[in-house]
mmCIF file of C-alpha atoms in Angstrom:
data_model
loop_
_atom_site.group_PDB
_atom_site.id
_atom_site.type_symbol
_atom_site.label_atom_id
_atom_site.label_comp_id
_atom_site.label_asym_id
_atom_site.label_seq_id
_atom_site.Cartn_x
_atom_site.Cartn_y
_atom_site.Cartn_z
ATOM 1 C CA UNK A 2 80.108 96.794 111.741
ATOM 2 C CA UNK A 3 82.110 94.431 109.762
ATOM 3 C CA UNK A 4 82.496 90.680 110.641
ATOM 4 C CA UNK A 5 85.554 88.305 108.361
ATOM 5 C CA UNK A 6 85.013 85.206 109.290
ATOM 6 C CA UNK A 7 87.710 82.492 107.977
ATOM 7 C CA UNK A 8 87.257 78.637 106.954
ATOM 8 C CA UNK A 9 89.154 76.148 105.994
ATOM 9 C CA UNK A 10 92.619 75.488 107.438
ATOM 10 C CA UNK A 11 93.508 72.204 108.950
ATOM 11 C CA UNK A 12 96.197 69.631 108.829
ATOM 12 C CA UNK A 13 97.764 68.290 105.312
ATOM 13 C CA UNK A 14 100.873 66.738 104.365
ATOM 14 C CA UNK A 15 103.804 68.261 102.367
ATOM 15 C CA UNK A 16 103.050 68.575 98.897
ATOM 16 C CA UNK A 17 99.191 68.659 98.808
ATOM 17 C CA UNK A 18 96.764 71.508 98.876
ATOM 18 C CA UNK A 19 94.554 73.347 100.995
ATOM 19 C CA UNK A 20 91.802 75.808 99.775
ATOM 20 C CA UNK A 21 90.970 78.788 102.792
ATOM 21 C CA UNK A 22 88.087 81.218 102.280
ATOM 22 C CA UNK A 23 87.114 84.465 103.925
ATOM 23 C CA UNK A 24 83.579 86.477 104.030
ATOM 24 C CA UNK A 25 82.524 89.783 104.649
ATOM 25 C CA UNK A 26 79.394 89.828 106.669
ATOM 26 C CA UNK A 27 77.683 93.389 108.199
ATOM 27 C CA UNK A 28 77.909 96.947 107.001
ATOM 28 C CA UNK A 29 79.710 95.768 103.793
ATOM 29 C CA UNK A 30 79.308 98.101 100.454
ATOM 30 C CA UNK A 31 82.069 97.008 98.466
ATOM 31 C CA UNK A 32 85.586 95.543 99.540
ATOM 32 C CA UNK A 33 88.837 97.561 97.860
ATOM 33 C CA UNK A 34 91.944 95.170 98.940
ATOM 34 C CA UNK A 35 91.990 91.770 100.178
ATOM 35 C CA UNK A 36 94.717 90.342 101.659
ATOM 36 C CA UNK A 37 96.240 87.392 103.397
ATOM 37 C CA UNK A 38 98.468 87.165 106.375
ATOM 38 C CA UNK A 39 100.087 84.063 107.959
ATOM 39 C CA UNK A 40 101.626 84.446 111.329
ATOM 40 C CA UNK A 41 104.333 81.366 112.552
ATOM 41 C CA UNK A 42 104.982 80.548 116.145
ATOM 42 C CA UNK A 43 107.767 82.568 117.197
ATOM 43 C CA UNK A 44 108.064 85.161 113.931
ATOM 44 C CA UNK A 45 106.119 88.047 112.696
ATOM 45 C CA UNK A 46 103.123 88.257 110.835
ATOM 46 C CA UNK A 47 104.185 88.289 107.091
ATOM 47 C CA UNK A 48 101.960 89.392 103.733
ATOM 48 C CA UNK A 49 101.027 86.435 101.963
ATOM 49 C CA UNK A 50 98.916 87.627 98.982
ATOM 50 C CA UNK A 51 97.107 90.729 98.249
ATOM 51 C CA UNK A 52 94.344 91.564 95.701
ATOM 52 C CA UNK A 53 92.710 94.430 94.436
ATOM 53 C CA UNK A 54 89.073 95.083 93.390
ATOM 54 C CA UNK A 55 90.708 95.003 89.812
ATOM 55 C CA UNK A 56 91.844 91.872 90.289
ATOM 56 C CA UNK A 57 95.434 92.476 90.751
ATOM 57 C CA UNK A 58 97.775 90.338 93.006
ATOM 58 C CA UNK A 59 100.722 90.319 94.707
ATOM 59 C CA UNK A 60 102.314 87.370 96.307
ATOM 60 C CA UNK A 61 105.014 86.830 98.349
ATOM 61 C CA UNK A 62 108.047 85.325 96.324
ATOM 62 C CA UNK A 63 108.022 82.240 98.450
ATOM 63 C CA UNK A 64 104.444 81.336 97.716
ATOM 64 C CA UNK A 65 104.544 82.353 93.431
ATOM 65 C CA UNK A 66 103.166 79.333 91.654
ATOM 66 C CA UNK A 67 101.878 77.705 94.403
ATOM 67 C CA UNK A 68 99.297 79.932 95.796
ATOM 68 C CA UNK A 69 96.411 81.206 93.984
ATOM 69 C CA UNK A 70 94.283 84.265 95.816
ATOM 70 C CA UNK A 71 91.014 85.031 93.707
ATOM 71 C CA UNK A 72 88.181 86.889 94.674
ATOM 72 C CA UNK A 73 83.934 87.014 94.263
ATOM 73 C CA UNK A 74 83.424 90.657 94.558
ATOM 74 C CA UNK A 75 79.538 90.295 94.973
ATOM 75 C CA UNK A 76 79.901 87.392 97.871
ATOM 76 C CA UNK A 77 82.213 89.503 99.506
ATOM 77 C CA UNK A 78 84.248 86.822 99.596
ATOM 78 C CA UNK A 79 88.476 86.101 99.102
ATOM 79 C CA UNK A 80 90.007 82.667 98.256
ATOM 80 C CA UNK A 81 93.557 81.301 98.833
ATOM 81 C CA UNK A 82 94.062 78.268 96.921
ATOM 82 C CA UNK A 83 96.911 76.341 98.318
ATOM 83 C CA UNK A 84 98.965 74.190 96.093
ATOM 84 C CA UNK A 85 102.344 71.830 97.033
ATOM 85 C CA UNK A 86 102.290 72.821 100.399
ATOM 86 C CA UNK A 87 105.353 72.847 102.408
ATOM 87 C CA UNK A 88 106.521 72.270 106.197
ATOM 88 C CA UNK A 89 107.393 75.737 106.406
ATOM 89 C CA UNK A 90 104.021 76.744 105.038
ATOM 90 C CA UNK A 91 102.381 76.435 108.656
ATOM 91 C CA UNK A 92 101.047 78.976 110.326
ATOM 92 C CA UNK A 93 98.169 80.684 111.556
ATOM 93 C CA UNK A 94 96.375 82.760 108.187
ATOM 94 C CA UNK A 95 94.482 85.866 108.359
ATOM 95 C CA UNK A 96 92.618 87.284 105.814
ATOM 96 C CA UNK A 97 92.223 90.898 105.725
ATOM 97 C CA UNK A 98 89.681 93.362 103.866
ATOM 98 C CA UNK A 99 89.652 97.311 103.241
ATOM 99 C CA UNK A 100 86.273 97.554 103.626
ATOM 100 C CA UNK A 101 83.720 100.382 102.643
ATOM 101 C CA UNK A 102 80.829 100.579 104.973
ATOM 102 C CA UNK A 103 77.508 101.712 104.656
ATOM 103 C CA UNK A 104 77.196 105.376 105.795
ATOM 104 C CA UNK A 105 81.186 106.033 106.471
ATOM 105 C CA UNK A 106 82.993 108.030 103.843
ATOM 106 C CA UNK A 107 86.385 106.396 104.277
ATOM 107 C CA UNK A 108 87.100 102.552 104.310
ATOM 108 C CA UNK A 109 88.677 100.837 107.060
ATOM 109 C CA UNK A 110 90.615 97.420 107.143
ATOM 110 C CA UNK A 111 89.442 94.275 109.166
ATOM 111 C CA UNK A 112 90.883 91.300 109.996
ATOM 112 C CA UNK A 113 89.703 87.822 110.215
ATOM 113 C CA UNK A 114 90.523 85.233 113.632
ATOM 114 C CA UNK A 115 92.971 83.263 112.006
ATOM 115 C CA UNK A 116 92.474 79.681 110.828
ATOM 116 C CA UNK A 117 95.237 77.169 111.644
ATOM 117 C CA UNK A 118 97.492 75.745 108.910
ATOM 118 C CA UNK A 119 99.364 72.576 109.402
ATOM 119 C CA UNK A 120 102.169 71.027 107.171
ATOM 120 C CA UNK A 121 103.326 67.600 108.120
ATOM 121 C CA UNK A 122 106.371 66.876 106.430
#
């Protein structure tokens, strides 16, 4: 079994920064894709950034050059660095990991709880 566990969200005000960080506790062999989620009140959970074992990343066009995902691939561990924050930047974040176990021939994707992220404006 596979545990993500999520830290730190919290409350900041437009135009500062937040850093969030996930692990990957348990069963855990290597981790292919990370990625993170952010889910608003009222609106669908929407792809934040994505990165690959090789380090390649993907962000969502609203978040380029203000968001930073990185990656320790022997901590097991993903990164969102959170620059210039906006309002419309709050939401709950998940991180999410395709995961290769210990024993299992196919990896699986986890998700995380969900930290809260709060924008003042």
């Amino acid at each position: 079994q596979v545990q993500l566990v999520e830290s730190g969200g919290g409350l900041v005000q437009a135009g500062g920064s937040l850093d969030l960080s996930c692990a990957a506790s348990g069963s855990v062999t290597r981790v292919n894709t990370w990625g993170w989620f952010r889910q608003a009140p009222g609106q669908q959970r929407e792809l934040v950034a994505q990165i690959t074992r090789g380090a390649i990343k993907n962000y969502q066009d609203s978040v380029k050059g203000r968001f930073t995902i990185s990656r320790d691939n022997v901590l097991h561990i993903v990164y969102l660095h959170m620059n210039s924050l906006k309002s419309e930047d709050t939401a709950v974040y998940y991180c999410t990991a395709d995961v290769q176990e210990i024993g299992h021939d196919s990896s699986q994707t986890y998700w995380g709880q969900g930290t809260q992220v709060t924008v003042s404006s």
